[in-house]
């Protein structure tokens, strides 16, 4: 890798880290009055450029058709094995055609009381076909072990193919995969959901706040059809914790809050 490429990658990682932490503006300690300083230059009106229309990818020219097809296939899956096979054979998610090696569905106990939803598969998951098996997954496993949750979880993601360059999955990609995820929740029938990181929390709860404001709070997740409702808690993504070990305390406190409720006989908030 050239030095410039390494610098680009560092800058991208740092920006991704800030975005994950909820930073949406950059401010200096003291404002600069550019008018006073005579440096203000009114921006030129933007040049009108012709609209670029992305070429449709195989099987995904219409998202509503892809969602309908995913819903149909998911509903037909009578168990988790059938659901895994349905996902693998589904051509409606653009990610499938953007370099992913295979679909990555889930791992864990099929009757788990806790269902954990991450963002999307990374390189290790893409290579081996199982979610959360890279560094972030190993940290997650250690945290689950320490909380006594190891055999009580089912782990999956909002999308089932690795996004190119490990970018955040788009809302559309998450929407196309959602019927499968919802069917997995229906089949596992957990007592509650743990949502790892902003992309998972935002997609599942349809909320816009940053993860630092959502984490550690209880929300009610409701299925598209409205007939399933579950308590759901967002927390920090383990990949974020690898970057920012100082934040582990917060994630650990969230996990303890969740475990305490999971172990309570009435499971009320
Ligand atoms: N990060 C995720 O969100 N999911 C995985 O499966 C792996 C890393």
JSON list of N, CA and C in Angstrom, two decimals, residues 113-155:
[
{"chain": "A", "resi": 113, "resn": "UNK", "atom": "N", "xyz": [-32.94, -17.26, 24.19]},
{"chain": "A", "resi": 113, "resn": "UNK", "atom": "CA", "xyz": [-33.79, -16.19, 24.70]},
{"chain": "A", "resi": 113, "resn": "UNK", "atom": "C", "xyz": [-33.32, -14.80, 24.25]},
{"chain": "A", "resi": 114, "resn": "UNK", "atom": "N", "xyz": [-32.06, -14.71, 23.78]},
{"chain": "A", "resi": 114, "resn": "UNK", "atom": "CA", "xyz": [-31.55, -13.41, 23.34]},
{"chain": "A", "resi": 114, "resn": "UNK", "atom": "C", "xyz": [-31.09, -13.49, 21.89]},
{"chain": "A", "resi": 115, "resn": "UNK", "atom": "N", "xyz": [-31.65, -12.63, 21.04]},
{"chain": "A", "resi": 115, "resn": "UNK", "atom": "CA", "xyz": [-31.23, -12.59, 19.63]},
{"chain": "A", "resi": 115, "resn": "UNK", "atom": "C", "xyz": [-30.41, -11.30, 19.41]},
{"chain": "A", "resi": 116, "resn": "UNK", "atom": "N", "xyz": [-29.21, -11.48, 18.89]},
{"chain": "A", "resi": 116, "resn": "UNK", "atom": "CA", "xyz": [-28.28, -10.36, 18.72]},
{"chain": "A", "resi": 116, "resn": "UNK", "atom": "C", "xyz": [-28.17, -10.02, 17.23]},
{"chain": "A", "resi": 117, "resn": "UNK", "atom": "N", "xyz": [-28.30, -8.74, 16.93]},
{"chain": "A", "resi": 117, "resn": "UNK", "atom": "CA", "xyz": [-28.27, -8.32, 15.52]},
{"chain": "A", "resi": 117, "resn": "UNK", "atom": "C", "xyz": [-27.14, -7.32, 15.30]},
{"chain": "A", "resi": 118, "resn": "UNK", "atom": "N", "xyz": [-26.16, -7.71, 14.47]},
{"chain": "A", "resi": 118, "resn": "UNK", "atom": "CA", "xyz": [-25.05, -6.82, 14.12]},
{"chain": "A", "resi": 118, "resn": "UNK", "atom": "C", "xyz": [-25.38, -6.10, 12.82]},
{"chain": "A", "resi": 119, "resn": "UNK", "atom": "N", "xyz": [-24.30, -5.55, 12.22]},
{"chain": "A", "resi": 119, "resn": "UNK", "atom": "CA", "xyz": [-24.49, -4.72, 11.02]},
{"chain": "A", "resi": 119, "resn": "UNK", "atom": "C", "xyz": [-24.48, -5.57, 9.75]},
{"chain": "A", "resi": 120, "resn": "UNK", "atom": "N", "xyz": [-23.38, -6.22, 9.51]},
{"chain": "A", "resi": 120, "resn": "UNK", "atom": "CA", "xyz": [-23.26, -7.04, 8.31]},
{"chain": "A", "resi": 120, "resn": "UNK", "atom": "C", "xyz": [-21.94, -7.78, 8.36]},
{"chain": "A", "resi": 121, "resn": "UNK", "atom": "N", "xyz": [-21.78, -8.83, 7.59]},
{"chain": "A", "resi": 121, "resn": "UNK", "atom": "CA", "xyz": [-20.56, -9.63, 7.63]},
{"chain": "A", "resi": 121, "resn": "UNK", "atom": "C", "xyz": [-19.32, -8.83, 7.19]},
{"chain": "A", "resi": 122, "resn": "UNK", "atom": "N", "xyz": [-18.19, -9.15, 7.80]},
{"chain": "A", "resi": 122, "resn": "UNK", "atom": "CA", "xyz": [-16.90, -8.58, 7.41]},
{"chain": "A", "resi": 122, "resn": "UNK", "atom": "C", "xyz": [-16.10, -9.64, 6.64]},
{"chain": "A", "resi": 123, "resn": "UNK", "atom": "N", "xyz": [-14.79, -9.42, 6.45]},
{"chain": "A", "resi": 123, "resn": "UNK", "atom": "CA", "xyz": [-14.00, -10.34, 5.62]},
{"chain": "A", "resi": 123, "resn": "UNK", "atom": "C", "xyz": [-13.95, -11.77, 6.14]},
{"chain": "A", "resi": 124, "resn": "UNK", "atom": "N", "xyz": [-13.75, -11.94, 7.45]},
{"chain": "A", "resi": 124, "resn": "UNK", "atom": "CA", "xyz": [-13.65, -13.32, 8.00]},
{"chain": "A", "resi": 124, "resn": "UNK", "atom": "C", "xyz": [-14.98, -14.05, 7.85]},
{"chain": "A", "resi": 125, "resn": "UNK", "atom": "N", "xyz": [-16.06, -13.31, 8.12]},
{"chain": "A", "resi": 125, "resn": "UNK", "atom": "CA", "xyz": [-17.39, -13.90, 8.04]},
{"chain": "A", "resi": 125, "resn": "UNK", "atom": "C", "xyz": [-17.71, -14.29, 6.60]},
{"chain": "A", "resi": 126, "resn": "UNK", "atom": "N", "xyz": [-17.30, -13.42, 5.67]},
{"chain": "A", "resi": 126, "resn": "UNK", "atom": "CA", "xyz": [-17.51, -13.66, 4.25]},
{"chain": "A", "resi": 126, "resn": "UNK", "atom": "C", "xyz": [-16.75, -14.92, 3.81]},
{"chain": "A", "resi": 127, "resn": "UNK", "atom": "N", "xyz": [-15.55, -15.08, 4.35]},
{"chain": "A", "resi": 127, "resn": "UNK", "atom": "CA", "xyz": [-14.73, -16.24, 3.96]},
{"chain": "A", "resi": 127, "resn": "UNK", "atom": "C", "xyz": [-15.29, -17.53, 4.54]},
{"chain": "A", "resi": 128, "resn": "UNK", "atom": "N", "xyz": [-15.82, -17.48, 5.76]},
{"chain": "A", "resi": 128, "resn": "UNK", "atom": "CA", "xyz": [-16.23, -18.72, 6.43]},
{"chain": "A", "resi": 128, "resn": "UNK", "atom": "C", "xyz": [-17.73, -18.93, 6.50]},
{"chain": "A", "resi": 129, "resn": "UNK", "atom": "N", "xyz": [-18.52, -17.92, 6.16]},
{"chain": "A", "resi": 129, "resn": "UNK", "atom": "CA", "xyz": [-19.97, -18.10, 6.11]},
{"chain": "A", "resi": 129, "resn": "UNK", "atom": "C", "xyz": [-20.65, -18.10, 7.46]},
{"chain": "A", "resi": 130, "resn": "UNK", "atom": "N", "xyz": [-19.99, -17.53, 8.48]},
{"chain": "A", "resi": 130, "resn": "UNK", "atom": "CA", "xyz": [-20.61, -17.45, 9.81]},
{"chain": "A", "resi": 130, "resn": "UNK", "atom": "C", "xyz": [-20.45, -16.04, 10.36]},
{"chain": "A", "resi": 131, "resn": "UNK", "atom": "N", "xyz": [-21.45, -15.52, 11.06]},
{"chain": "A", "resi": 131, "resn": "UNK", "atom": "CA", "xyz": [-21.34, -14.15, 11.55]},
{"chain": "A", "resi": 131, "resn": "UNK", "atom": "C", "xyz": [-20.45, -14.03, 12.78]},
{"chain": "A", "resi": 132, "resn": "UNK", "atom": "N", "xyz": [-19.86, -12.86, 12.94]},
{"chain": "A", "resi": 132, "resn": "UNK", "atom": "CA", "xyz": [-19.10, -12.51, 14.14]},
{"chain": "A", "resi": 132, "resn": "UNK", "atom": "C", "xyz": [-18.06, -13.56, 14.52]},
{"chain": "A", "resi": 133, "resn": "UNK", "atom": "N", "xyz": [-17.14, -13.82, 13.60]},
{"chain": "A", "resi": 133, "resn": "UNK", "atom": "CA", "xyz": [-16.05, -14.75, 13.94]},
{"chain": "A", "resi": 133, "resn": "UNK", "atom": "C", "xyz": [-14.68, -14.08, 13.83]},
{"chain": "A", "resi": 134, "resn": "UNK", "atom": "N", "xyz": [-14.66, -12.80, 13.43]},
{"chain": "A", "resi": 134, "resn": "UNK", "atom": "CA", "xyz": [-13.39, -12.05, 13.38]},
{"chain": "A", "resi": 134, "resn": "UNK", "atom": "C", "xyz": [-13.08, -11.46, 14.76]},
{"chain": "A", "resi": 135, "resn": "UNK", "atom": "N", "xyz": [-12.23, -10.45, 14.77]},
{"chain": "A", "resi": 135, "resn": "UNK", "atom": "CA", "xyz": [-11.81, -9.85, 16.05]},
{"chain": "A", "resi": 135, "resn": "UNK", "atom": "C", "xyz": [-13.02, -9.32, 16.84]},
{"chain": "A", "resi": 136, "resn": "UNK", "atom": "N", "xyz": [-13.93, -8.65, 16.15]},
{"chain": "A", "resi": 136, "resn": "UNK", "atom": "CA", "xyz": [-15.10, -8.09, 16.84]},
{"chain": "A", "resi": 136, "resn": "UNK", "atom": "C", "xyz": [-15.95, -9.23, 17.43]},
{"chain": "A", "resi": 137, "resn": "UNK", "atom": "N", "xyz": [-16.08, -10.31, 16.68]},
{"chain": "A", "resi": 137, "resn": "UNK", "atom": "CA", "xyz": [-16.87, -11.45, 17.14]},
{"chain": "A", "resi": 137, "resn": "UNK", "atom": "C", "xyz": [-16.24, -12.11, 18.36]},
{"chain": "A", "resi": 138, "resn": "UNK", "atom": "N", "xyz": [-14.90, -12.15, 18.34]},
{"chain": "A", "resi": 138, "resn": "UNK", "atom": "CA", "xyz": [-14.22, -12.76, 19.49]},
{"chain": "A", "resi": 138, "resn": "UNK", "atom": "C", "xyz": [-14.40, -11.91, 20.74]},
{"chain": "A", "resi": 139, "resn": "UNK", "atom": "N", "xyz": [-14.37, -10.60, 20.56]},
{"chain": "A", "resi": 139, "resn": "UNK", "atom": "CA", "xyz": [-14.63, -9.72, 21.72]},
{"chain": "A", "resi": 139, "resn": "UNK", "atom": "C", "xyz": [-16.07, -9.92, 22.19]},
{"chain": "A", "resi": 140, "resn": "UNK", "atom": "N", "xyz": [-16.99, -9.99, 21.22]},
{"chain": "A", "resi": 140, "resn": "UNK", "atom": "CA", "xyz": [-18.40, -10.21, 21.59]},
{"chain": "A", "resi": 140, "resn": "UNK", "atom": "C", "xyz": [-18.55, -11.51, 22.39]},
{"chain": "A", "resi": 141, "resn": "UNK", "atom": "N", "xyz": [-17.90, -12.56, 21.91]},
{"chain": "A", "resi": 141, "resn": "UNK", "atom": "CA", "xyz": [-17.99, -13.86, 22.62]},
{"chain": "A", "resi": 141, "resn": "UNK", "atom": "C", "xyz": [-17.44, -13.76, 24.04]},
{"chain": "A", "resi": 142, "resn": "UNK", "atom": "N", "xyz": [-16.35, -13.00, 24.20]},
{"chain": "A", "resi": 142, "resn": "UNK", "atom": "CA", "xyz": [-15.78, -12.87, 25.55]},
{"chain": "A", "resi": 142, "resn": "UNK", "atom": "C", "xyz": [-16.75, -12.12, 26.46]},
{"chain": "A", "resi": 143, "resn": "UNK", "atom": "N", "xyz": [-17.39, -11.11, 25.92]},
{"chain": "A", "resi": 143, "resn": "UNK", "atom": "CA", "xyz": [-18.35, -10.34, 26.74]},
{"chain": "A", "resi": 143, "resn": "UNK", "atom": "C", "xyz": [-19.56, -11.20, 27.10]},
{"chain": "A", "resi": 144, "resn": "UNK", "atom": "N", "xyz": [-20.04, -11.97, 26.10]},
{"chain": "A", "resi": 144, "resn": "UNK", "atom": "CA", "xyz": [-21.20, -12.83, 26.35]},
{"chain": "A", "resi": 144, "resn": "UNK", "atom": "C", "xyz": [-20.84, -13.89, 27.40]},
{"chain": "A", "resi": 145, "resn": "UNK", "atom": "N", "xyz": [-19.61, -14.43, 27.29]},
{"chain": "A", "resi": 145, "resn": "UNK", "atom": "CA", "xyz": [-19.16, -15.44, 28.25]},
{"chain": "A", "resi": 145, "resn": "UNK", "atom": "C", "xyz": [-19.14, -14.86, 29.66]},
{"chain": "A", "resi": 146, "resn": "UNK", "atom": "N", "xyz": [-18.59, -13.65, 29.77]},
{"chain": "A", "resi": 146, "resn": "UNK", "atom": "CA", "xyz": [-18.47, -13.03, 31.10]},
{"chain": "A", "resi": 146, "resn": "UNK", "atom": "C", "xyz": [-19.85, -12.73, 31.69]},
{"chain": "A", "resi": 147, "resn": "UNK", "atom": "N", "xyz": [-20.83, -12.51, 30.82]},
{"chain": "A", "resi": 147, "resn": "UNK", "atom": "CA", "xyz": [-22.19, -12.23, 31.31]},
{"chain": "A", "resi": 147, "resn": "UNK", "atom": "C", "xyz": [-23.01, -13.51, 31.48]},
{"chain": "A", "resi": 148, "resn": "UNK", "atom": "N", "xyz": [-22.40, -14.66, 31.21]},
{"chain": "A", "resi": 148, "resn": "UNK", "atom": "CA", "xyz": [-23.11, -15.94, 31.37]},
{"chain": "A", "resi": 148, "resn": "UNK", "atom": "C", "xyz": [-24.14, -16.17, 30.26]},
{"chain": "A", "resi": 149, "resn": "UNK", "atom": "N", "xyz": [-23.87, -15.60, 29.08]},
{"chain": "A", "resi": 149, "resn": "UNK", "atom": "CA", "xyz": [-24.87, -15.69, 27.99]},
{"chain": "A", "resi": 149, "resn": "UNK", "atom": "C", "xyz": [-24.44, -16.60, 26.82]},
{"chain": "A", "resi": 150, "resn": "UNK", "atom": "N", "xyz": [-23.28, -17.24, 26.97]},
{"chain": "A", "resi": 150, "resn": "UNK", "atom": "CA", "xyz": [-22.70, -17.94, 25.81]},
{"chain": "A", "resi": 150, "resn": "UNK", "atom": "C", "xyz": [-23.68, -18.85, 25.06]},
{"chain": "A", "resi": 151, "resn": "UNK", "atom": "N", "xyz": [-24.39, -19.71, 25.75]},
{"chain": "A", "resi": 151, "resn": "UNK", "atom": "CA", "xyz": [-25.27, -20.65, 25.04]},
{"chain": "A", "resi": 151, "resn": "UNK", "atom": "C", "xyz": [-26.70, -20.16, 24.96]},
{"chain": "A", "resi": 152, "resn": "UNK", "atom": "N", "xyz": [-26.89, -18.89, 25.23]},
{"chain": "A", "resi": 152, "resn": "UNK", "atom": "CA", "xyz": [-28.26, -18.36, 25.29]},
{"chain": "A", "resi": 152, "resn": "UNK", "atom": "C", "xyz": [-28.50, -17.30, 24.23]},
{"chain": "A", "resi": 153, "resn": "UNK", "atom": "N", "xyz": [-27.66, -17.32, 23.18]},
{"chain": "A", "resi": 153, "resn": "UNK", "atom": "CA", "xyz": [-27.80, -16.28, 22.15]},
{"chain": "A", "resi": 153, "resn": "UNK", "atom": "C", "xyz": [-27.88, -16.88, 20.75]},
{"chain": "A", "resi": 154, "resn": "UNK", "atom": "N", "xyz": [-28.57, -16.15, 19.89]},
{"chain": "A", "resi": 154, "resn": "UNK", "atom": "CA", "xyz": [-28.60, -16.45, 18.46]},
{"chain": "A", "resi": 154, "resn": "UNK", "atom": "C", "xyz": [-28.11, -15.15, 17.80]},
{"chain": "A", "resi": 155, "resn": "UNK", "atom": "N", "xyz": [-27.08, -15.27, 16.94]},
{"chain": "A", "resi": 155, "resn": "UNK", "atom": "CA", "xyz": [-26.41, -14.06, 16.42]},
{"chain": "A", "resi": 155, "resn": "UNK", "atom": "C", "xyz": [-26.56, -13.95, 14.91]}
]
